[in-house]
Amino acid sequence: LTASVAARNGAKPCVAALTRVTDCPAHRRAVRGCTEALRVLGRLGRTDLRGRASALDAVFAAMDVVEDAAFQAQAVRTASKLATDALARKAMQKLASVDAIKKLGRVLECRTDAPWAAEAVDILTKTLRRALHEEDHAKARACVVALHRSRKHATEDYAGMFLDELRRHPTRDVIRDTATLVSNEAFRAALISSDGVNVLLPLARDAALADAAE
C-alpha cells in the first residue's frame, strides 16, 4: 500500500486494510501493514479526501480491537486529521445509541483540545445523567468511557457502578470497558479500594472471559 495508490483511489485501500485487520487484530504482520496504512490515511486526511467519514469509522473500529501500542498511537494521530470540526459537530448531534456515544468518545480522544470539546463533554455528562436515571446500564457505561477518553472529566466516582456490573453481568464488553478505565490512576485506586481485585479474580479463572479479564 503506497501513498500514490491511495492518492488515486482516495481512502479505499486504507479502509480495506483496516477492515481486514479487525478480523485478525493480533496478527503482527497485518497490524504492521495497517499501521502504515494509517500513516498514509493521515497524510490524505490533510486533503479534500473522498470518503472521510467512512475512513474515520474504519479507524475507530480498528482501534476497538487492535491492542498494539504503536498502532493505537498512530490511529489517534490519523483520526485527528480525519475528524474535522464538521464531523465532530455531527457526532454531537444525536447520541441515541451506545455506538453513537462511543464514536463521540473516540472523536474527543483524538481532538481533546478542539474548541467544541467542552460542549461535547457537557453533552456526554447530560446523556450519562439521563442513562443513570433510566437505568440504561450500557449507555451509562459508554458515557463514562467516552468521558474518560476526553481526558476532561473525572470517572472514579463510577467505579462502583462498573463493579456492580462485573458482579451481576460480567460480559466481555463490561470487562473491556473496565480495562479501559483502569488506565486512569484515580479510577484504578477507587476500583481497588472497593475490592475490585477480588471481583476480577474469579473472572480471570472463567475460560470464556479469562483473556478479557487478564
Coordinates of C-alpha atoms in Angstrom, one line a residue:
L1 CA 0.0 0.0 0.0
T2 CA 1.6 3.2 -1.1
A3 CA 0.7 6.9 -1.0
S4 CA 0.5 7.1 -4.7
V5 CA -2.1 4.2 -4.9
A6 CA -4.1 5.8 -2.1
A7 CA -4.0 9.2 -3.8
R8 CA -5.5 7.6 -6.9
N9 CA -8.2 5.7 -5.0
G10 CA -8.9 8.0 -2.1
A11 CA -9.3 6.3 1.3
K12 CA -10.5 3.0 -0.1
P13 CA -7.2 0.9 0.0
C14 CA -6.6 2.1 3.6
V15 CA -10.1 1.4 4.7
A16 CA -10.0 -2.0 3.1
A17 CA -6.8 -2.8 5.0
L18 CA -8.3 -1.6 8.3
T19 CA -11.4 -3.6 7.8
R20 CA -9.4 -6.8 7.2
V21 CA -7.3 -6.3 10.4
T22 CA -10.4 -6.2 12.6
D23 CA -10.8 -10.0 11.8
C24 CA -7.2 -10.7 12.9
P25 CA -6.3 -7.9 15.4
A26 CA -3.4 -9.9 16.9
H27 CA -1.7 -10.8 13.6
R28 CA 1.6 -8.9 13.7
R29 CA 2.2 -8.6 10.0
A30 CA -1.4 -7.4 9.4
V31 CA -1.1 -4.9 12.3
R32 CA 2.2 -3.5 10.9
G33 CA 0.8 -3.2 7.5
C34 CA -2.2 -1.3 8.8
T35 CA 0.0 1.0 10.9
E36 CA 1.5 2.1 7.6
A37 CA -2.0 2.4 6.1
L38 CA -2.9 4.7 9.0
R39 CA 0.2 6.9 8.2
V40 CA -1.0 7.2 4.5
L41 CA -4.5 7.9 5.6
G42 CA -3.2 10.6 8.0
R43 CA -1.5 12.3 5.1
L44 CA -4.6 12.1 3.0
G45 CA -6.6 13.5 5.8
R46 CA -5.0 16.8 5.3
T47 CA -6.5 17.0 1.8
D48 CA -10.1 17.2 0.5
L49 CA -10.5 13.4 1.0
R50 CA -13.3 11.4 -0.5
G51 CA -14.9 9.1 2.0
R52 CA -13.6 10.9 5.0
A53 CA -16.4 9.8 7.3
S54 CA -16.2 6.2 6.3
A55 CA -12.4 6.3 6.8
L56 CA -12.8 7.7 10.3
D57 CA -15.3 5.0 11.2
A58 CA -12.8 2.3 10.0
V59 CA -10.0 3.8 12.1
F60 CA -12.3 3.8 15.2
A61 CA -13.4 0.2 14.5
A62 CA -9.8 -1.0 14.3
M63 CA -8.9 0.9 17.5
D64 CA -11.6 -1.1 19.3
V65 CA -9.9 -4.4 18.6
V66 CA -6.2 -3.9 17.9
E67 CA -4.2 -3.5 21.2
D68 CA -0.8 -2.9 19.7
A69 CA 0.6 0.4 21.2
A70 CA 2.2 1.7 18.1
F71 CA -0.9 1.1 16.1
Q72 CA -3.1 2.8 18.7
A73 CA -0.8 5.9 18.8
Q74 CA -0.8 6.2 15.0
A75 CA -4.5 5.7 14.9
V76 CA -5.1 8.6 17.3
R77 CA -2.8 10.8 15.1
T78 CA -4.6 9.7 11.9
A79 CA -8.0 10.2 13.4
S80 CA -7.1 13.8 14.5
K81 CA -6.5 14.6 10.8
L82 CA -9.8 12.9 9.7
A83 CA -12.1 14.2 12.4
T84 CA -12.9 17.7 11.1
D85 CA -15.0 20.1 13.2
A86 CA -18.0 19.4 10.9
L87 CA -17.8 15.7 11.5
A88 CA -17.3 16.3 15.3
R89 CA -20.4 18.5 15.4
K90 CA -22.4 15.8 13.6
A91 CA -21.3 13.2 16.1
M92 CA -22.5 15.5 18.9
Q93 CA -26.0 16.0 17.5
K94 CA -27.6 12.6 18.3
L95 CA -26.5 10.3 21.0
A96 CA -29.4 7.9 20.8
S97 CA -27.3 4.7 20.7
V98 CA -24.3 3.2 22.5
D99 CA -22.4 3.2 19.2
A100 CA -23.0 6.9 18.8
I101 CA -21.8 7.6 22.3
K102 CA -18.7 5.5 21.7
K103 CA -17.9 7.4 18.5
L104 CA -18.1 10.8 20.2
G105 CA -15.7 9.4 22.8
R106 CA -13.2 8.4 20.1
V107 CA -13.6 11.8 18.4
L108 CA -12.8 13.5 21.7
E109 CA -9.8 11.2 22.3
C110 CA -8.2 12.5 19.1
R111 CA -9.3 16.1 19.3
T112 CA -9.1 16.8 23.1
D113 CA -8.2 20.5 22.6
A114 CA -10.8 21.3 19.9
P115 CA -13.0 24.4 20.5
W116 CA -16.1 22.2 20.7
A117 CA -14.6 19.7 23.2
A118 CA -16.1 21.3 26.3
E119 CA -19.5 21.3 24.7
A120 CA -19.2 17.6 23.8
V121 CA -18.2 16.7 27.3
D122 CA -21.2 18.6 28.6
I123 CA -23.5 16.7 26.2
L124 CA -22.0 13.4 27.4
T125 CA -22.5 14.4 31.0
K126 CA -26.2 15.1 30.4
T127 CA -26.6 11.9 28.5
L128 CA -24.9 10.0 31.3
R129 CA -27.3 11.5 33.9
R130 CA -30.3 10.5 31.7
A131 CA -29.0 7.0 31.2
L132 CA -28.5 6.6 35.0
H133 CA -32.0 7.9 35.7
E134 CA -33.4 5.4 33.1
E135 CA -31.2 2.6 34.4
D136 CA -29.8 2.1 30.9
H137 CA -26.5 0.5 32.0
A138 CA -25.0 0.0 28.6
K139 CA -25.4 3.7 27.7
A140 CA -24.1 4.8 31.1
R141 CA -21.0 2.7 30.7
A142 CA -20.4 4.1 27.2
C143 CA -20.7 7.6 28.5
V144 CA -18.2 7.1 31.3
V145 CA -15.7 5.5 28.9
A146 CA -16.3 8.4 26.4
L147 CA -15.7 11.0 29.2
H148 CA -12.5 9.1 30.1
R149 CA -11.3 9.4 26.6
S150 CA -11.9 13.1 26.7
R151 CA -9.4 13.5 29.5
K152 CA -11.5 16.4 30.7
H153 CA -13.8 14.6 33.2
A154 CA -13.1 12.5 36.4
T155 CA -14.5 9.0 36.2
E156 CA -13.5 7.5 39.6
D157 CA -17.0 8.1 41.1
Y158 CA -18.3 5.5 38.7
A159 CA -16.0 2.7 39.8
G160 CA -18.8 1.2 42.0
M161 CA -21.2 1.2 39.0
F162 CA -18.7 -0.9 37.0
L163 CA -18.1 -3.3 39.9
D164 CA -21.8 -3.8 40.2
E165 CA -21.9 -4.7 36.5
L166 CA -19.0 -7.0 36.9
R167 CA -20.7 -8.8 39.7
R168 CA -24.1 -9.1 38.0
H169 CA -23.4 -9.2 34.3
P170 CA -19.6 -9.9 33.7
T171 CA -19.7 -9.8 29.9
R172 CA -16.6 -9.2 27.7
D173 CA -17.8 -5.7 26.9
V174 CA -18.1 -4.8 30.6
I175 CA -14.6 -6.2 31.2
R176 CA -13.1 -4.3 28.3
D177 CA -14.7 -1.0 29.4
T178 CA -13.4 -1.5 32.9
A179 CA -9.9 -2.3 31.4
T180 CA -10.0 1.0 29.5
L181 CA -10.9 3.0 32.6
V182 CA -8.2 1.4 34.9
S183 CA -5.5 3.2 32.9
N184 CA -6.6 6.2 34.9
E185 CA -4.9 6.2 38.3
A186 CA -7.8 7.6 40.3
F187 CA -10.3 5.2 38.8
R188 CA -7.9 2.3 39.4
A189 CA -7.4 3.3 43.0
A190 CA -11.2 3.6 43.5
L191 CA -11.7 0.1 42.0
I192 CA -9.1 -1.5 44.2
S193 CA -10.4 0.2 47.4
S194 CA -13.8 -1.2 46.6
D195 CA -12.5 -4.8 46.5
G196 CA -12.2 -4.8 42.7
V197 CA -9.4 -7.3 42.6
N198 CA -11.5 -9.9 44.3
V199 CA -14.3 -9.3 41.8
L200 CA -11.9 -9.7 38.8
L201 CA -10.0 -12.7 40.0
P202 CA -12.9 -15.2 39.5
L203 CA -13.5 -13.8 36.0
A204 CA -9.8 -14.5 35.2
R205 CA -10.5 -18.1 36.0
D206 CA -13.5 -18.3 33.7
A207 CA -12.4 -19.8 30.4
A208 CA -14.9 -17.7 28.4
L209 CA -13.8 -14.4 30.0
A210 CA -10.2 -15.0 31.0
D211 CA -8.4 -13.2 28.2
A212 CA -10.5 -10.1 28.7
A213 CA -10.2 -10.1 32.5
E214 CA -6.4 -10.5 32.4

